[in-house]
Tab-separated table of C-alpha atoms and ligand atoms in Angstrom:
chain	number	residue	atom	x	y	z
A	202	UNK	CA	54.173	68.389	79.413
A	203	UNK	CA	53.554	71.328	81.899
A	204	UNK	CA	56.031	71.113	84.880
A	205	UNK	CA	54.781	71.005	88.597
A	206	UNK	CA	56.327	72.166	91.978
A	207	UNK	CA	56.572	68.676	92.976
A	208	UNK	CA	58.440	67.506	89.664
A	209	UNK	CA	61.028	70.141	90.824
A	210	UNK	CA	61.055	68.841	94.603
A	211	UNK	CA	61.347	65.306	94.031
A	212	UNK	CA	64.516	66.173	91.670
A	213	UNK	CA	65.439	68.123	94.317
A	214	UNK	CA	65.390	65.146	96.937
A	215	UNK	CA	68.482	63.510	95.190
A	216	UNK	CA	70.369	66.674	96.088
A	217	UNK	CA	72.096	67.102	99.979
A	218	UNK	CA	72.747	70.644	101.409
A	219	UNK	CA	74.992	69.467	104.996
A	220	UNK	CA	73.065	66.313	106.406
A	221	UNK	CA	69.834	66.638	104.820
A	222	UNK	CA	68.134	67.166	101.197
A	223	UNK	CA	67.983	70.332	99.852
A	224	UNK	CA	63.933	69.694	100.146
A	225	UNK	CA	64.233	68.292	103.895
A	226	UNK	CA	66.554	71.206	104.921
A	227	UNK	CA	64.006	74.057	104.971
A	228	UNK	CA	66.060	76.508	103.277
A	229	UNK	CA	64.236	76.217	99.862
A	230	UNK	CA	62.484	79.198	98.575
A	231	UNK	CA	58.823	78.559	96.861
A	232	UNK	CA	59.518	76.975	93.528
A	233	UNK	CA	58.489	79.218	90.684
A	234	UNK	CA	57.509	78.075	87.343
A	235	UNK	CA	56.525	80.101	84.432
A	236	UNK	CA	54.706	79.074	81.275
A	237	UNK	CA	57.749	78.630	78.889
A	238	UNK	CA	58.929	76.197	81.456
A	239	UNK	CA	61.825	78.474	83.030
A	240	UNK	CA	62.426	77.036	86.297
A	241	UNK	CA	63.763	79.743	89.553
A	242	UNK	CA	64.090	79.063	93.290
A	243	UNK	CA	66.570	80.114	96.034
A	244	UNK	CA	68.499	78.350	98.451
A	245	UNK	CA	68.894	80.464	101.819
A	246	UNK	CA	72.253	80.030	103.652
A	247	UNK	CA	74.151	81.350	106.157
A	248	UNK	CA	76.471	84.053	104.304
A	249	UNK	CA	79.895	82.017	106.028
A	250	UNK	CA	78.515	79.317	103.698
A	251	UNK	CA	78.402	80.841	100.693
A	252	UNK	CA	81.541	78.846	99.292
A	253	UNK	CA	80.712	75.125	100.729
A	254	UNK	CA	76.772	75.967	99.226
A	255	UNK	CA	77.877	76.330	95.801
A	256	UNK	CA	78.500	72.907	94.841
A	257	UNK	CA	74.880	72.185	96.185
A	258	UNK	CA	73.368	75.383	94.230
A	259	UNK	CA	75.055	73.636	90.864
A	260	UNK	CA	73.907	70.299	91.531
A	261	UNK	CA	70.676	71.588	91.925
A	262	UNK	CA	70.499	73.148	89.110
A	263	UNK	CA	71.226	70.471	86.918
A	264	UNK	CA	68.934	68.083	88.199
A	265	UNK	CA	66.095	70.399	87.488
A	266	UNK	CA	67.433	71.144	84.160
A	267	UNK	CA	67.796	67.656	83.508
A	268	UNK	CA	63.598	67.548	84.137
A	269	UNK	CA	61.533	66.979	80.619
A	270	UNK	CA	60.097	70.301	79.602
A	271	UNK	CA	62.192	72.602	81.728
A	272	UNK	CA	63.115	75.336	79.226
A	273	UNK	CA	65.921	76.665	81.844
A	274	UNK	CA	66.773	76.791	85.474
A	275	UNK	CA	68.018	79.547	87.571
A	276	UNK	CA	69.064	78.279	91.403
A	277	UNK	CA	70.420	81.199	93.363
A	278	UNK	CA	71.870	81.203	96.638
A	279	UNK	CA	70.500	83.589	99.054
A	280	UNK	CA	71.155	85.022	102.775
A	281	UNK	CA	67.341	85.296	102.992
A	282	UNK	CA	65.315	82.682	105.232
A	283	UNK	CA	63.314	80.948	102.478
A	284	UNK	CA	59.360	82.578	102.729
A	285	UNK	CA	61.439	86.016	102.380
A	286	UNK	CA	61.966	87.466	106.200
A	287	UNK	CA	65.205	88.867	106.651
A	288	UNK	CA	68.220	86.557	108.011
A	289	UNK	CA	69.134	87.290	111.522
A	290	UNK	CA	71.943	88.431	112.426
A	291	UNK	CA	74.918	86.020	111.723
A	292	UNK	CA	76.514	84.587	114.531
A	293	UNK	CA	80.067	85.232	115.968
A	294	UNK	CA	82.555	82.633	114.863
A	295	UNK	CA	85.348	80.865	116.419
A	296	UNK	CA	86.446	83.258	119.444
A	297	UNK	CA	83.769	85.048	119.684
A	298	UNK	CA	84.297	86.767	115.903
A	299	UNK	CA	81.621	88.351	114.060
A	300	UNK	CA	81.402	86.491	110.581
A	301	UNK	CA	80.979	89.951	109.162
A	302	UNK	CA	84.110	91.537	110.593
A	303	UNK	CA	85.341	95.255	109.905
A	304	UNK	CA	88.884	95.593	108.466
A	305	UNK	CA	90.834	93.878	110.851
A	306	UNK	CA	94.271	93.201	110.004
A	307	UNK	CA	95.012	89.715	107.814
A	308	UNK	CA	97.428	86.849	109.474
A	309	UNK	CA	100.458	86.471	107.736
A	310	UNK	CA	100.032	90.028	105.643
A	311	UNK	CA	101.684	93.585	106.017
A	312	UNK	CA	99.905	95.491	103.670
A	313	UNK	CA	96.722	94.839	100.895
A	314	UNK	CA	96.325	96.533	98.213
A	315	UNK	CA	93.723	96.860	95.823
A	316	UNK	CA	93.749	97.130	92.246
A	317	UNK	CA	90.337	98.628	90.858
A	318	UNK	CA	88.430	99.993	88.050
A	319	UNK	CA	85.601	101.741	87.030
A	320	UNK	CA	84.112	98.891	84.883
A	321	UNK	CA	85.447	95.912	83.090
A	322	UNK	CA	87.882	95.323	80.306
A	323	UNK	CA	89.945	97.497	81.110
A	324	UNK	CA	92.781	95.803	82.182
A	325	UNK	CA	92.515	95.466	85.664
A	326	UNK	CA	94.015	91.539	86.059
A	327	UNK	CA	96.272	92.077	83.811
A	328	UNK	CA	97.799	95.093	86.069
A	329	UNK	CA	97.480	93.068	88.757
A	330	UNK	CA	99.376	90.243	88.124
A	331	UNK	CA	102.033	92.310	87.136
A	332	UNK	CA	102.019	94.697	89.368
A	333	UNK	CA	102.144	91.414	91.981
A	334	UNK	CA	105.024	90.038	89.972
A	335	UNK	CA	107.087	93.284	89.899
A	336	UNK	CA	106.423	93.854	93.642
A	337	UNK	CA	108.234	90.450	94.076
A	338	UNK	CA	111.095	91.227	91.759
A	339	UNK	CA	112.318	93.421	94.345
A	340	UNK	CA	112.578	91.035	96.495
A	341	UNK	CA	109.317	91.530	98.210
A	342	UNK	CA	107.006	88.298	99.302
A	343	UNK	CA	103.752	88.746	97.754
A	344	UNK	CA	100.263	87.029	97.488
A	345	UNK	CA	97.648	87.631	94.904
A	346	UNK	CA	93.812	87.165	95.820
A	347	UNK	CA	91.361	87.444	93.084
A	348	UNK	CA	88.380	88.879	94.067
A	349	UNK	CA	86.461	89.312	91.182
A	350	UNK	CA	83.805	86.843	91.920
A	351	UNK	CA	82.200	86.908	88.765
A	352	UNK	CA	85.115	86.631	86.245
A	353	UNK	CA	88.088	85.230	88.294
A	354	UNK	CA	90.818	85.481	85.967
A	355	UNK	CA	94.052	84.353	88.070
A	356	UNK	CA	94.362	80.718	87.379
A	357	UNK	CA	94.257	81.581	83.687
A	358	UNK	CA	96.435	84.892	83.812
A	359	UNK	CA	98.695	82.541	85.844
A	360	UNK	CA	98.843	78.871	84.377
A	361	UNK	CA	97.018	77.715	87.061
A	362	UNK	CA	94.064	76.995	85.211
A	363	UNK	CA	92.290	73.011	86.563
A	364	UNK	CA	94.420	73.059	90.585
A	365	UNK	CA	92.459	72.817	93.541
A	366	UNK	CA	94.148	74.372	96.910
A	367	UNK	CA	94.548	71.815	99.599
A	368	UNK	CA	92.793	72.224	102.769
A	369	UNK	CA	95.773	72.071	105.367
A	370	UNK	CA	93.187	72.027	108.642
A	371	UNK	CA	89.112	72.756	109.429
A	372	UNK	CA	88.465	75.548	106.428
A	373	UNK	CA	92.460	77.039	105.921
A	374	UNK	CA	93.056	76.474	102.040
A	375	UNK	CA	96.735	76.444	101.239
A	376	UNK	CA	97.213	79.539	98.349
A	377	UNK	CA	98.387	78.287	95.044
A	378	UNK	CA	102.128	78.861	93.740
A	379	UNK	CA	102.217	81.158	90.927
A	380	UNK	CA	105.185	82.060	89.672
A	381	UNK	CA	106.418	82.734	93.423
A	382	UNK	CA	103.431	84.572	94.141
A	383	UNK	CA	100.964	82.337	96.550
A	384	UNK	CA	97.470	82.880	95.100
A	385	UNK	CA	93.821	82.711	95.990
A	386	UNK	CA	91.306	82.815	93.729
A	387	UNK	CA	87.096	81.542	93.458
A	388	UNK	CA	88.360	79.988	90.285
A	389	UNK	CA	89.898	77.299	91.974
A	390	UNK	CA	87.127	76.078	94.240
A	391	UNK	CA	84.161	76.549	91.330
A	392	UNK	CA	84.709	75.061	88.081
A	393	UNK	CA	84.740	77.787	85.375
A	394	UNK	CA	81.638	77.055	83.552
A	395	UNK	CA	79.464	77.600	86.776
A	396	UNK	CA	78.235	80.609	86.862
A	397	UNK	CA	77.958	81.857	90.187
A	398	UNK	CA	74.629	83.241	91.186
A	399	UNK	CA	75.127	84.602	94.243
A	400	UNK	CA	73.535	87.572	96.041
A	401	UNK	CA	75.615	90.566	97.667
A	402	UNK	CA	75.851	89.366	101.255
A	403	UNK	CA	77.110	85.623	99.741
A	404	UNK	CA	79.705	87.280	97.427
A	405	UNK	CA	81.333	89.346	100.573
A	406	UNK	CA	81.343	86.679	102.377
A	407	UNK	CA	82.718	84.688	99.959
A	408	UNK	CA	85.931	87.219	99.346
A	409	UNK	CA	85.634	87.481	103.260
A	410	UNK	CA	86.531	83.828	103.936
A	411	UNK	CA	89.349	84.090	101.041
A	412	UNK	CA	90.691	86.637	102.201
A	413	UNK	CA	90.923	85.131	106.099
A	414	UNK	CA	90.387	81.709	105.401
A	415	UNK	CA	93.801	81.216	103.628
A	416	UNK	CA	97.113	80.211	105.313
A	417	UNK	CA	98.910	83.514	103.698
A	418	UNK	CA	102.306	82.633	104.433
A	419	UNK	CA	104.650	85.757	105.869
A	420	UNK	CA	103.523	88.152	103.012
A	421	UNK	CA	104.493	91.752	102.766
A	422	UNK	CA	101.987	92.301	100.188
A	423	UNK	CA	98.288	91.103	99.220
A	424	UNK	CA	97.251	92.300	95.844
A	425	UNK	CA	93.723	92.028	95.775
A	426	UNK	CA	92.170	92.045	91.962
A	427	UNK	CA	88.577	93.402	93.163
A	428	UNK	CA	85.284	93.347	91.396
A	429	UNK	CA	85.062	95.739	88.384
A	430	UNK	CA	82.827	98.989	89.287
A	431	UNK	CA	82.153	100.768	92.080
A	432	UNK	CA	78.585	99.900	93.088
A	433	UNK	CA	77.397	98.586	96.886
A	434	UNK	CA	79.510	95.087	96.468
A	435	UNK	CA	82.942	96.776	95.447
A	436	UNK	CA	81.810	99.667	98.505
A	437	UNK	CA	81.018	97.248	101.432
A	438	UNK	CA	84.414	95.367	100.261
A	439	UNK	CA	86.522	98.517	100.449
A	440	UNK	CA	85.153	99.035	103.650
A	441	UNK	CA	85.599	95.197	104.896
A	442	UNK	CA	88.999	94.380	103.802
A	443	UNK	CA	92.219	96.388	105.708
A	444	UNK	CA	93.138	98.420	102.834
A	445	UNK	CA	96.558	99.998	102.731
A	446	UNK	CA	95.412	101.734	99.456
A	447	UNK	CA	94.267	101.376	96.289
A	448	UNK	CA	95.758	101.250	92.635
A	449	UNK	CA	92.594	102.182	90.289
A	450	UNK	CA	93.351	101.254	86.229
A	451	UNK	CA	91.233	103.022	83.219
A	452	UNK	CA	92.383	103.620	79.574
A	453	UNK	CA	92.389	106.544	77.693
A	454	UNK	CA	89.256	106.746	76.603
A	455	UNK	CA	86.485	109.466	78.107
A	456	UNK	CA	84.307	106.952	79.289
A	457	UNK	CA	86.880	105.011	81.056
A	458	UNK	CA	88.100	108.122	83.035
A	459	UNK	CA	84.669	108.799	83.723
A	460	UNK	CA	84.559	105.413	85.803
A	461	UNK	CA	87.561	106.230	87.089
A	462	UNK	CA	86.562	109.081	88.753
A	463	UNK	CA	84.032	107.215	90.273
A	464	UNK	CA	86.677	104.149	91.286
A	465	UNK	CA	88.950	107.007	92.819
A	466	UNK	CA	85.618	109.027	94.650
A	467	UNK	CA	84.815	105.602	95.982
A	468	UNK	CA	87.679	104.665	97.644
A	469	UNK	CA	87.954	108.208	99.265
A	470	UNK	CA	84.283	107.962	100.699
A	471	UNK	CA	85.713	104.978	103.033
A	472	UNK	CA	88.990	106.766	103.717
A	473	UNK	CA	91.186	104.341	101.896
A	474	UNK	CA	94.556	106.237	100.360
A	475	UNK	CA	94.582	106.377	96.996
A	476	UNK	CA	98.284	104.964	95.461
A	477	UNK	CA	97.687	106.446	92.140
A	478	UNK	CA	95.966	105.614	88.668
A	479	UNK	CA	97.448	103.558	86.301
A	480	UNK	CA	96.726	104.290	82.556
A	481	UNK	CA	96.276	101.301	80.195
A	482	UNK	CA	96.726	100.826	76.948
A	483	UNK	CA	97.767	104.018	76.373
A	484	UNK	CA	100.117	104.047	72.946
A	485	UNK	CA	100.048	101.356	70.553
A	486	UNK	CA	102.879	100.772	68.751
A	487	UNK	CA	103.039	99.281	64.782
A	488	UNK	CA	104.407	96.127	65.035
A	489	UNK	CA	105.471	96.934	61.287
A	490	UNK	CA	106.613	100.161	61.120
A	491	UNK	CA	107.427	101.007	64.825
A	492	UNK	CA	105.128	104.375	64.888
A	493	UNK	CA	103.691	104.924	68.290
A	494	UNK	CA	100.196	106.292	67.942
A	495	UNK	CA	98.007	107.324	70.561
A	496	UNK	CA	94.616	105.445	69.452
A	497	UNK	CA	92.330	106.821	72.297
A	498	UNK	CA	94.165	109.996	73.049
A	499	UNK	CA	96.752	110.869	75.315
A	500	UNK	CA	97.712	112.211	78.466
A	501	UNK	CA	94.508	112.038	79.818
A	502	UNK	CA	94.879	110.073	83.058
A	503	UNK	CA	97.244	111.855	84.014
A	504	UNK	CA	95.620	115.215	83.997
A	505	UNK	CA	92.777	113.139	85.362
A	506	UNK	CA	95.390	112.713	88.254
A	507	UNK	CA	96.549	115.852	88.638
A	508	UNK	CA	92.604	117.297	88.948
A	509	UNK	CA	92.057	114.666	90.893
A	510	UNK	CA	94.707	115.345	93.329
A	511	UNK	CA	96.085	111.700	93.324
A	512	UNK	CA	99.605	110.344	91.886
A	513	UNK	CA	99.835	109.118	88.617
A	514	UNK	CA	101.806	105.690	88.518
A	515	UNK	CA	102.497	105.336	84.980
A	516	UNK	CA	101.097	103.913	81.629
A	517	UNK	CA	101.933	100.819	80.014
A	518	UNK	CA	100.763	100.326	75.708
A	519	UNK	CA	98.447	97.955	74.136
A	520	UNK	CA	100.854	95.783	72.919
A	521	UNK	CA	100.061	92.500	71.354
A	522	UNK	CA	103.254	90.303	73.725
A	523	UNK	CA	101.007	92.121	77.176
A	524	UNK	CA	98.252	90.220	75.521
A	525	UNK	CA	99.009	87.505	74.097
A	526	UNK	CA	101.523	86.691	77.667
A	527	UNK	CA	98.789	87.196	80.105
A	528	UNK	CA	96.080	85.384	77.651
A	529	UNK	CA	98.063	82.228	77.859
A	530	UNK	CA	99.424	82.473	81.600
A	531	UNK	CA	102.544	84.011	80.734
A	532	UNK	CA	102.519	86.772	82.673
A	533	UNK	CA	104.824	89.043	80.841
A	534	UNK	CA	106.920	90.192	84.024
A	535	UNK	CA	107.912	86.495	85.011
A	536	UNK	CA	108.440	85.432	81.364
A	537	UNK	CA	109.774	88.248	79.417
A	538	UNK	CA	111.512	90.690	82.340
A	539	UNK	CA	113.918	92.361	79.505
A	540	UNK	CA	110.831	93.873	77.962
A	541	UNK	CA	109.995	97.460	78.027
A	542	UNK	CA	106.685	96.748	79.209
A	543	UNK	CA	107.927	94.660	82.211
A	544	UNK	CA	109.636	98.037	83.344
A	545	UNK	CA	106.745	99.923	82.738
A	546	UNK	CA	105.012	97.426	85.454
A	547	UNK	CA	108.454	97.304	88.141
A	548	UNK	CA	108.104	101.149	87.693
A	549	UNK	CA	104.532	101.328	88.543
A	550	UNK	CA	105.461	99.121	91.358
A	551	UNK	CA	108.296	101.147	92.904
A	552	UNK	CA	105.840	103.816	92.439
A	553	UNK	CA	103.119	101.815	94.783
A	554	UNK	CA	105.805	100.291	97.147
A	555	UNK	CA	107.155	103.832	97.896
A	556	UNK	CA	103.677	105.505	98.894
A	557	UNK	CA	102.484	102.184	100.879
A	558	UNK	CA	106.100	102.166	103.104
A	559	UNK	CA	105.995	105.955	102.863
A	560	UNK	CA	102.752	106.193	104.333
A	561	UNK	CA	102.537	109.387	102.010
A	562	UNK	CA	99.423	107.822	99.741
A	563	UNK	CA	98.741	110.996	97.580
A	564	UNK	CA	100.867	112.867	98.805
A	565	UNK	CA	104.490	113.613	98.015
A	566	UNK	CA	106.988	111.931	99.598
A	567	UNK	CA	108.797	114.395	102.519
A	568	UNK	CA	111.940	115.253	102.047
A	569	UNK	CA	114.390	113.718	104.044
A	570	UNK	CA	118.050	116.416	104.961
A	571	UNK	CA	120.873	114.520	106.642
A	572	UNK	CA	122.894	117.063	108.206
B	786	LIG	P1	89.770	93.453	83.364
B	786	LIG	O1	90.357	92.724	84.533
B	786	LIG	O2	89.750	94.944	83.526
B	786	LIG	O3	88.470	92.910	82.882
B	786	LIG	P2	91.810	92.078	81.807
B	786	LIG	O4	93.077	92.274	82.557
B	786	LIG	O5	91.138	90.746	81.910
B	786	LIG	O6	90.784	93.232	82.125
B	786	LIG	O7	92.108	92.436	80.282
B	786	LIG	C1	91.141	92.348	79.271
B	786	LIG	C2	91.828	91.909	77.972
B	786	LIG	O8	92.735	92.916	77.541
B	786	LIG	C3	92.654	90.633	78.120
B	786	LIG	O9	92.543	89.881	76.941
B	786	LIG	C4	94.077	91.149	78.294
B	786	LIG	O10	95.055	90.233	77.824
B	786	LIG	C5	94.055	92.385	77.426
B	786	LIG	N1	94.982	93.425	77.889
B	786	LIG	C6	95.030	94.025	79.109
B	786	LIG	N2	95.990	94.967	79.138
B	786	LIG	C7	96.559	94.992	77.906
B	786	LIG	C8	97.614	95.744	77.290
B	786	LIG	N3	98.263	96.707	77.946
B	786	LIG	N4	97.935	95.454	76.004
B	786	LIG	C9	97.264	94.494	75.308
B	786	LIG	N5	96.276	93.762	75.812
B	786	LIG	C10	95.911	93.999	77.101
């Protein structure tokens, strides 16, 4: 049985966007559905709703999927007025605030940091988390916001995996306790199997009201885990979020430096200091024999470093406990501190710590004579 537009609206009306239903509310695209029975329509929102939408988006979803002879359903969420003219301009917030706003500093943090890379899978959460932890190991009070949107990894990385912040007043989520770090993440407000189709303007927003909409408690460091790759999302967020500098990961590989490049050009095009590159997974050592081989070539970020006239932090193996730790929420800085790789991490962070304080980010430190 062929499927009509009005199939899809009336499964529509058992699904509320705010007051009204999402067919009432006016913010429903025109409902588009092809021959094999493949359902799409947007729902236009204000970009400062992107996160309270998304619980709407997936409810609508399912009801249409749950329609005989839909083949699939794709419900997006869009900062377009439905019918396709452009959104005006958002409206200042509370105090007269744009909802948009430039870097501006963050209550209750010193200094963010970001942690990038080129593209995925290179170990850029992993880094992260333990670059957090070691920040905090000396002695340091630091916060951990997951910004990649599309594969939030902190709540596994950390055991947090199934907790929901509390909302202490209006929209201010209390961060999450991880291992002494307080952390934000998207994985804690969506559940994991929703994939989150979301258009740019929704996802800054999104990492916008994380990033401001969080009672950060008296932190001398953020860590923000951004969105792999360095297209127009990872661009407008360098530019939107107060950036002391950025940490950008790669491995050894060609390819990987190649992104790299591009993470480190990227960050210089909106004038935030680059800390240094971290190389990943750059030895591997037998777990039977002890021989350290260098599977993907060695030595290569840091030349990449030196050409690129930016610091090189330090490299840390592939090594099965780094995986196998942060796999199962372990992080291997909080549980296993005596290993070699931990150090790796606290010297990576010393390395970070002293060029953020220094206010020498790639540069050398100067040198200080007492007389
Ligand atoms: P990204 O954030 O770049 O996508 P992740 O941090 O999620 O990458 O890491 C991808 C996978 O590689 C994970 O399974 C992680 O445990 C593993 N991994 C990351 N770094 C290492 C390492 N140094 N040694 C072994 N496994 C690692």
């Amino acid at each position: 049985m062929a499927i009509s537009e009005s199939d899809v609206l009336k499964a529509l009306a058992g699904v509320r966007l705010g007051e009204r239903t999402l067919p009432e509310s006016g913010r429903l695209s025109p409902v588009v559905v092809d021959p094999s029975g493949r359902v799409v329509v947007s729902i236009a929102v204000d970009p400062s709703e992107a996160l309270a939408s998304e619980p709407a988006r997936a409810a609508a979803e399912a009801a249409i999927k749950a329609l005989p002879g839909v083949s699939a359903a794709l419900v997006s969420l869009t900062a377009e007025r439905a019918g396709g003219a452009p959104s005006p301009r958002p409206p200042a917030g509370p105090g007269g605030r744009a909802r948009m706003p430039r870097a501006q500093t963050i209550e209750g943090v010193k200094h963010v940091l970001a942690v990038a890379s080129g593209k995925g899978g290179v170990g850029k959460s992993t880094t992260a988390v333990n670059l957090a932890l070691a920040l905090q190991a000396q002695g340091l009070r630091v916060g951990l916001l997951d910004a990649d949107i599309y594969g939030p990894s902190a709540p596994k990385l950390l055991g947090l995996g199934g907790q929901r912040p509390r909302v202490i007043s209006g929209r201010i989520l209390e961060p999450l306790d991880g291992y002494g770090l307080q952390v934000m993440s998207i994985g804690f407000l969506v559940e994991e199997e929703t994939a989150m189709i979301w258009r740019g303007p929704m996802v800054m927003s999104a990492i916008t009201q994380m990033l401001r909409e969080v009672a950060w408690n008296d932190l001398d460091a953020l860590v923000v885990d951004m969105p792999p790759g360095t297209g127009d999302a990872q661009l407008t967020m360098a530019q939107a979020v107060p950036l002391a500098g950025a940490v950008i990961v790669s491995t050894p590989q060609d390819l990987a430096l190649i992104d790299a490049r591009r993470g480190v050009a990227m960050f210089k095009k909106v004038e935030v200091p680059i800390l240094g590159i971290v190389e990943n997974m750059a030895s591997f050592a037998c777990p039977r024999c002890g021989t350290v081989s260098h599977i993907f070539g060695h030595g290569g970020a840091r030349q990449e470093a030196e050409r690129l006239g930016v610091p090189f932090l330090g490299e840390v193996p592939l090594d099965m406990t780094i995986r196998e730790t942060s796999d199962s929420g372990r992080p291997v800085v909080a549980t296993a501190s005596e290993e070699p790789h931990a150090a790796a991490y606290r010297a990576i962070a010393a390395g970070v710590w002293t060029r953020i304080t220094g206010g020498t980010a790639s540069r050398p430190s100067p040198r200080i004579v007492i007389e």
